[in-house]
Coordinates of C-alpha atoms in Angstrom, one line a residue:
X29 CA 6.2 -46.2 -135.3
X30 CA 7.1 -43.8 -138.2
X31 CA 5.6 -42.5 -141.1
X32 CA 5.2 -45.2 -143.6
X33 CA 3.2 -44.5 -147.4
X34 CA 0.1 -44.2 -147.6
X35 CA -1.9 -47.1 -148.7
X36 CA -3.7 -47.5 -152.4
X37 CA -7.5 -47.1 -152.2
X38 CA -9.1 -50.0 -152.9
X39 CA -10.5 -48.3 -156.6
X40 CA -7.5 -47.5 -157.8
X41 CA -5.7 -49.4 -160.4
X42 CA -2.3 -50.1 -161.0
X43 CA -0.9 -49.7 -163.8
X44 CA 1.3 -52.5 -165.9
X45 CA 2.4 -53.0 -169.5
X46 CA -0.3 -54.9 -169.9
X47 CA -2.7 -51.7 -169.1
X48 CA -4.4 -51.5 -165.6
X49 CA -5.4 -54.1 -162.9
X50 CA -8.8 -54.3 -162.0
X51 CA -8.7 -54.7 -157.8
X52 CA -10.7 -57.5 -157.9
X53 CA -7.2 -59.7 -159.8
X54 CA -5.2 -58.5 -156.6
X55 CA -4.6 -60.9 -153.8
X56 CA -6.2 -60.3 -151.1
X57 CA -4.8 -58.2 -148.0
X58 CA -5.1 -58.6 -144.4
X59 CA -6.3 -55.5 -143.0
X60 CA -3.8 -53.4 -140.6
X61 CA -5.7 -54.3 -137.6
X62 CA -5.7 -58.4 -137.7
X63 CA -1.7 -57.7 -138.6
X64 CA -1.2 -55.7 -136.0
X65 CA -3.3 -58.0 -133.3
X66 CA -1.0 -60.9 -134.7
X67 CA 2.3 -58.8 -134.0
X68 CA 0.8 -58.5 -130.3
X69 CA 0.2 -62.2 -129.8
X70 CA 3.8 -63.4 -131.5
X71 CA 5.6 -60.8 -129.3
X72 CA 3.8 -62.0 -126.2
X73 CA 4.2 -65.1 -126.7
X74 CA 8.0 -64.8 -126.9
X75 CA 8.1 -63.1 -123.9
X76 CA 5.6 -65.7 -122.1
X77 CA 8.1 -68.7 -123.6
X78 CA 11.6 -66.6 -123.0
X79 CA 10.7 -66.8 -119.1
X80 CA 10.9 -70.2 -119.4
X81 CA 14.6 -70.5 -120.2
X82 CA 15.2 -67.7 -117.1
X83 CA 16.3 -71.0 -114.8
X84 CA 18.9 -72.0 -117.3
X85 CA 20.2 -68.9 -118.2
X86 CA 18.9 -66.4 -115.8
X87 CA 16.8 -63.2 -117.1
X88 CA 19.5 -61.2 -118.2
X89 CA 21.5 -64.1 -120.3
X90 CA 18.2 -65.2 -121.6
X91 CA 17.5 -61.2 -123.1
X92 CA 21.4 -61.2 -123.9
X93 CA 21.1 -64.1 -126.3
X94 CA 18.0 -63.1 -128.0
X95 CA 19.4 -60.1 -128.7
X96 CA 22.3 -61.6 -130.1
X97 CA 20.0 -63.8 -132.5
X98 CA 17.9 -61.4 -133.5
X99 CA 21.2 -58.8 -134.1
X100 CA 22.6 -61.6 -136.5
X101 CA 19.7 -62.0 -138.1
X102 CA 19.0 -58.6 -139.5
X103 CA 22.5 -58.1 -140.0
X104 CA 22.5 -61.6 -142.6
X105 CA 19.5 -60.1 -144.1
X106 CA 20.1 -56.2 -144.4
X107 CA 24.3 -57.3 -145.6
X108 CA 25.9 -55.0 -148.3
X109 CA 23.1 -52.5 -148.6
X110 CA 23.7 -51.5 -144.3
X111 CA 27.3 -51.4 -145.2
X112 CA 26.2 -48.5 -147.7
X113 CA 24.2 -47.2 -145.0
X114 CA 26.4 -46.4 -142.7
X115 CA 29.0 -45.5 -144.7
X116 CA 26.9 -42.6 -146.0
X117 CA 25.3 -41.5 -142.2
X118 CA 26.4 -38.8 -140.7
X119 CA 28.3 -38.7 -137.2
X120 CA 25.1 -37.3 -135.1
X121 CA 22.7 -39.9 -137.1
X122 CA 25.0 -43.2 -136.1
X123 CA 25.0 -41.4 -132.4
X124 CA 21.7 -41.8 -132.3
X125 CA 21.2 -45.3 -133.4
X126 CA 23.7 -45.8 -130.6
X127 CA 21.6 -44.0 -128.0
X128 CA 18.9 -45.8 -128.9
X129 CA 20.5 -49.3 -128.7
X130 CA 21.4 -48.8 -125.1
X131 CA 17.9 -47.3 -124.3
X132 CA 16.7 -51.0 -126.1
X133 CA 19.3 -52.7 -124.0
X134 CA 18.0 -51.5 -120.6
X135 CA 14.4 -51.8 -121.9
X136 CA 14.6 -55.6 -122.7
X137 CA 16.6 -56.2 -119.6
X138 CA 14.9 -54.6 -117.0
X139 CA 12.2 -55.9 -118.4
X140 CA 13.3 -59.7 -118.1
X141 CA 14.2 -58.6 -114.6
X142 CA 10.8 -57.4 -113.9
X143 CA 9.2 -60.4 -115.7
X144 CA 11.3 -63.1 -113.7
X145 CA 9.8 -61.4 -110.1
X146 CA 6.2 -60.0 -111.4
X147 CA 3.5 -62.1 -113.3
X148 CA 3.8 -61.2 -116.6
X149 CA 0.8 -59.3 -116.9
X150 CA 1.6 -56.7 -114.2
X151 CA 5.6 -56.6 -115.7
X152 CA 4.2 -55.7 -119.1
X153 CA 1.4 -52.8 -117.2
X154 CA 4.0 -51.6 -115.0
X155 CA 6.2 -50.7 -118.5
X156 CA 3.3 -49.7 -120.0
X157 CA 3.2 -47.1 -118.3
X158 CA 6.1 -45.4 -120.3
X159 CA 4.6 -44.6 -123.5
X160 CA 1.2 -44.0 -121.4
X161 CA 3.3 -41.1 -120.4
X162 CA 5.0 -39.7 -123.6
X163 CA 1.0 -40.2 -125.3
X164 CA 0.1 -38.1 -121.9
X165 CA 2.8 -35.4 -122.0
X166 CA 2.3 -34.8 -125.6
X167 CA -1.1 -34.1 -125.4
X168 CA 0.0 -31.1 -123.4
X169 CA -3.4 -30.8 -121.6
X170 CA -3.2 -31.0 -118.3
X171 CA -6.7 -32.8 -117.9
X172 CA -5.1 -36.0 -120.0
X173 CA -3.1 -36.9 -116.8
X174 CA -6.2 -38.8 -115.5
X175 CA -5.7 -41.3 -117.6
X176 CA -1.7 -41.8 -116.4
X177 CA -3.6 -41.7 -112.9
X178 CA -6.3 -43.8 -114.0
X179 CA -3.2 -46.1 -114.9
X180 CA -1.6 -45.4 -112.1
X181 CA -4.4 -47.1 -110.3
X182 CA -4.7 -50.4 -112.3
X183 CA -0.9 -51.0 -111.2
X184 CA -1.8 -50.1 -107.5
X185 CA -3.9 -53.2 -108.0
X186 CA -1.5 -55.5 -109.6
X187 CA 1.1 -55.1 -107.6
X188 CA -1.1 -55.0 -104.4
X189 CA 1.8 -53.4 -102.1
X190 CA -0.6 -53.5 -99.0
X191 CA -0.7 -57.0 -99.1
X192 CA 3.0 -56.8 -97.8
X193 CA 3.7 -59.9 -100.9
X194 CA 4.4 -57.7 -103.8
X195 CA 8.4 -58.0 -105.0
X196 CA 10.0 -54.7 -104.7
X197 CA 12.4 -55.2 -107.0
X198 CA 9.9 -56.6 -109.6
X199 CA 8.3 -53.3 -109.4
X200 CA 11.6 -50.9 -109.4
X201 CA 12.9 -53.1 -112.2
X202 CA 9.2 -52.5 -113.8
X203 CA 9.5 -49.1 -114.0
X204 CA 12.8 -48.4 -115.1
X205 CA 11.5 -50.3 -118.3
X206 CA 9.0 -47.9 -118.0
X207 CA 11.1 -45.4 -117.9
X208 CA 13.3 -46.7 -121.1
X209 CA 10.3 -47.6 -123.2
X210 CA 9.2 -43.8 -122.9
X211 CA 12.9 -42.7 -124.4
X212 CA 12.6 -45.7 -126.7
X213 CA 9.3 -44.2 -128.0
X214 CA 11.4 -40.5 -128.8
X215 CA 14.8 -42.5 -129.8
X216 CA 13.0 -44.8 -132.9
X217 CA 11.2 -41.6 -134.1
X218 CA 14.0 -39.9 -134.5
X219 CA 16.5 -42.8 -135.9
X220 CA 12.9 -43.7 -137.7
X221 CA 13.1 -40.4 -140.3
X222 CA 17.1 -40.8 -140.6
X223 CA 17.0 -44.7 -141.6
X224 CA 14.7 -47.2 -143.4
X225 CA 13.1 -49.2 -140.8
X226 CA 14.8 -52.5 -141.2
X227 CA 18.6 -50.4 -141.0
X228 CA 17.5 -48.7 -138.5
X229 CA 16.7 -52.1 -136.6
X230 CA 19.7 -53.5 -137.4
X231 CA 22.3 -51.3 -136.3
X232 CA 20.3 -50.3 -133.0
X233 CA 19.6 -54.3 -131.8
X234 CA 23.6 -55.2 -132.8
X235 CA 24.2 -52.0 -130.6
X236 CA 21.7 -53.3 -128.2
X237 CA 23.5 -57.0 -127.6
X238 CA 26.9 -55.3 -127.3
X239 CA 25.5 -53.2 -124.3
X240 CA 23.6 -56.1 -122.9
X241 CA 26.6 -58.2 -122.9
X242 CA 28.5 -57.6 -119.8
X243 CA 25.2 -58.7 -117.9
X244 CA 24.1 -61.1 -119.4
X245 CA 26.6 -63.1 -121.9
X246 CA 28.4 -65.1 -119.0
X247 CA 26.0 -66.8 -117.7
X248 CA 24.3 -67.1 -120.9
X249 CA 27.7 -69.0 -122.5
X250 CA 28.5 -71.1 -119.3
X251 CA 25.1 -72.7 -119.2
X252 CA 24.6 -72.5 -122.8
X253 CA 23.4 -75.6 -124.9
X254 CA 22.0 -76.9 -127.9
X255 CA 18.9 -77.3 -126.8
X256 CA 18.6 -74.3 -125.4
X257 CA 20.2 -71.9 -127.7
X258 CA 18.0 -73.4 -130.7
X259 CA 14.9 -72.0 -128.0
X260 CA 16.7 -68.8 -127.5
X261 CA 17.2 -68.5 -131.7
X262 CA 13.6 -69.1 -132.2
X263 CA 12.1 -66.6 -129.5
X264 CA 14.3 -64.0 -131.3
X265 CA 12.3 -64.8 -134.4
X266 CA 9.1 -63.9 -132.1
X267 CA 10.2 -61.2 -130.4
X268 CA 11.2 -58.5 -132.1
X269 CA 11.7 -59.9 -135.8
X270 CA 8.3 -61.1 -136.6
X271 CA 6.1 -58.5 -134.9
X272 CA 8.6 -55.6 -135.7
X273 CA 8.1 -56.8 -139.7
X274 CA 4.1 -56.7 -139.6
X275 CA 4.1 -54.0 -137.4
X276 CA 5.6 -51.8 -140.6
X277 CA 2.9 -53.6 -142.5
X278 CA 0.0 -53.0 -140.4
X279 CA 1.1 -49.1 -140.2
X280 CA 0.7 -48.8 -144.0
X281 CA -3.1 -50.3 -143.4
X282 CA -4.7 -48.4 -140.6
X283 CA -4.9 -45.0 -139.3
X284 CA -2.5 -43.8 -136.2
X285 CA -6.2 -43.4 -134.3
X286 CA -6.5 -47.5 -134.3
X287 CA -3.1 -48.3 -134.0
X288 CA -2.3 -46.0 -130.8
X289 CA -6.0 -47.7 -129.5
X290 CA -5.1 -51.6 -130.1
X291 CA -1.7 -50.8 -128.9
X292 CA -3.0 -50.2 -125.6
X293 CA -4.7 -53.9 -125.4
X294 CA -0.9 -54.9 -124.9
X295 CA -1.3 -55.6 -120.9
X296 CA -3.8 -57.7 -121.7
X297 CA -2.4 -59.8 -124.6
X298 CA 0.3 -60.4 -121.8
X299 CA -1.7 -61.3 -119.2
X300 CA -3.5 -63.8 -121.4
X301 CA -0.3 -65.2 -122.9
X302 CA 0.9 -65.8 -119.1
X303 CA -2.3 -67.6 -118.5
X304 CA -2.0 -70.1 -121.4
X305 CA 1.3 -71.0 -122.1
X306 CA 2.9 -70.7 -118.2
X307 CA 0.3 -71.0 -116.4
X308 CA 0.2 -67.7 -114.5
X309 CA -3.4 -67.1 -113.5
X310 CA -4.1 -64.1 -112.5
X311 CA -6.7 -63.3 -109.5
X312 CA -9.8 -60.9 -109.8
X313 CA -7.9 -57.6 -108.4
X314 CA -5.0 -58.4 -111.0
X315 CA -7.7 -58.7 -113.5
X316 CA -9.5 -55.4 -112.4
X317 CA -6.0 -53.9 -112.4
X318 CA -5.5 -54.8 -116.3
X319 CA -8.5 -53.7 -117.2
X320 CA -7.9 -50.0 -115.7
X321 CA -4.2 -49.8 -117.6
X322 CA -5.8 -51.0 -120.8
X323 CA -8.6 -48.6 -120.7
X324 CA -6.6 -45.8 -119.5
X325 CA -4.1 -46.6 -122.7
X326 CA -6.7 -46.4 -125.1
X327 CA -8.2 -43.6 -123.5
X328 CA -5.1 -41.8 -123.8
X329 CA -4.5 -42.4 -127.3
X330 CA -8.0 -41.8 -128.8
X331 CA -8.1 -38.3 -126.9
X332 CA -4.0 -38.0 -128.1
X333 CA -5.4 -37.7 -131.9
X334 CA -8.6 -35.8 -130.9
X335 CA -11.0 -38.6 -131.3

């Protein structure tokens, strides 16, 4: 994520017309971390419950129509004030948003793709491995690739390929989400310092459902019902809405150190979502495989910021 304000110390009062605050008459806060471990478990869990509508709508309707909720959403909320926004942007900052919708687009879909062939769990290691590699190549040492190899490894053991079992597909699909995570990474950085965060959203997920469309919003609309849009409306509200809002929250509460470290517990979160809410369980290599991507994500980002 980008930039955000820094936080208040705790001893410092704020000022009012009725003179200053002491900090013990504010409300309490949650700190960064516990936001930020909550925006992990909503997300997952939207992408543990959106493989469930896969069979009506197939993965690529299913992504299609959350994006589509989630697009209208934030455009209902953001309304005259985006209209100002992009009014004012220049021609090379509304390209940008664009680029980066598509780059979203792929992400979410090849992701589903992945998701509806892999156990969750190795899906979300195997696109892990994206931002791994931006962390990596930005560290520009070349000792910091062990932990991409030390990655590398964890997915050897998820996927298993000598077993002869392992879905190639699942896998290619994998890491082309990978590979659009990594630009998604560079993309929101840069739309991050031209827009606030929730403009920025907005334009780049309604982008994001128009791109998506021609793969997925056929299906989606032919086997589309009630019951099942209503599903597909809510899991927009868990992934990205929710976790997206206390993500900018939690970034205003905790240093980049923590966040880059927690943010590498992601495989993990997935993994344990698939094994609670569909019933994936995962077996003690897969396991072992997990833990090797989550270390090596950690790894990589307390070494990133020289800790």
């Amino acid at each position: 994520m980008n930039a955000t304000a820094a936080p208040v110390a705790p001893h410092e009062a704020a000022a009012t017309l009725h003179g200053p605050v002491r900090s013990a008459d504010r409300p309490r806060r949650l700190p960064g971390t516990v936001l930020l471990l909550i925006a992990m478990t909503v997300l997952h869990t939207g992408g543990a419950l959106a493989t469930e509508l896969f069979e009506s709508l197939g993965p690529a309707g299913t992504t299609w129509l959350r994006l589509s909720f989630a697009a209208v959403f934030l455009l209902a909320f953001t309304g005259r004030s985006l209209w100002r926004v992009v009014r004012a942007a220049s021609r090379a900052d509304l390209l940008g948003v664009v680029a980066l919708g598509a780059v979203s687009a792929g992400m979410m879909l090849l992701f589903s793709e992945s998701a509806a062939r892999l156990p969750l769990g190795t899906a979300t290691a195997l696109e892990f491995l994206g931002p791994l590699a931006v962390a990596v190549a930005g560290s520009r040492r070349p000792r910091e690739l062990a932990w991409l190899a030390l990655a590398g490894s964890g997915v050897l053991l998820l996927t298993s390929p000598w077993t002869g079992v392992t879905d190639l597909a699942g896998v290619l699909f994998g890491l082309g989400s990978a590979a659009c995570w990594a630009s998604y990474v560079i993309g929101t950085a840069h739309v991050g310092s031209k827009f606030s965060a929730q403009h920025g959203l907005a334009l780049s997920l309604a982008v994001a459902a128009v791109v998506a469309a021609p793969f997925g919003a056929r299906e989606a609309v032919a086997n589309l019902s009630w019951e099942v849009a209503a599903a597909a409306a809510g899991i927009a509200v868990l992934m990205p809405l929710v976790p997206f809002l206390l993500e900018m929250k939690a970034l205003q509460r905790m240093t980049k150190t923590t966040y880059g470290t927690l943010a590498g517990l992601e495989p993990a979160v997935s993994l344990l979502a698939g094994v609670i809410l569909i019933a994936q369980t995962p077996t003690l290599v897969q396991t072992a495989g997990t833990a090797l991507v989550v270390t090596a994500g950690i790894g990589a980002a307390r070494r990133e910021t020289g800790r």
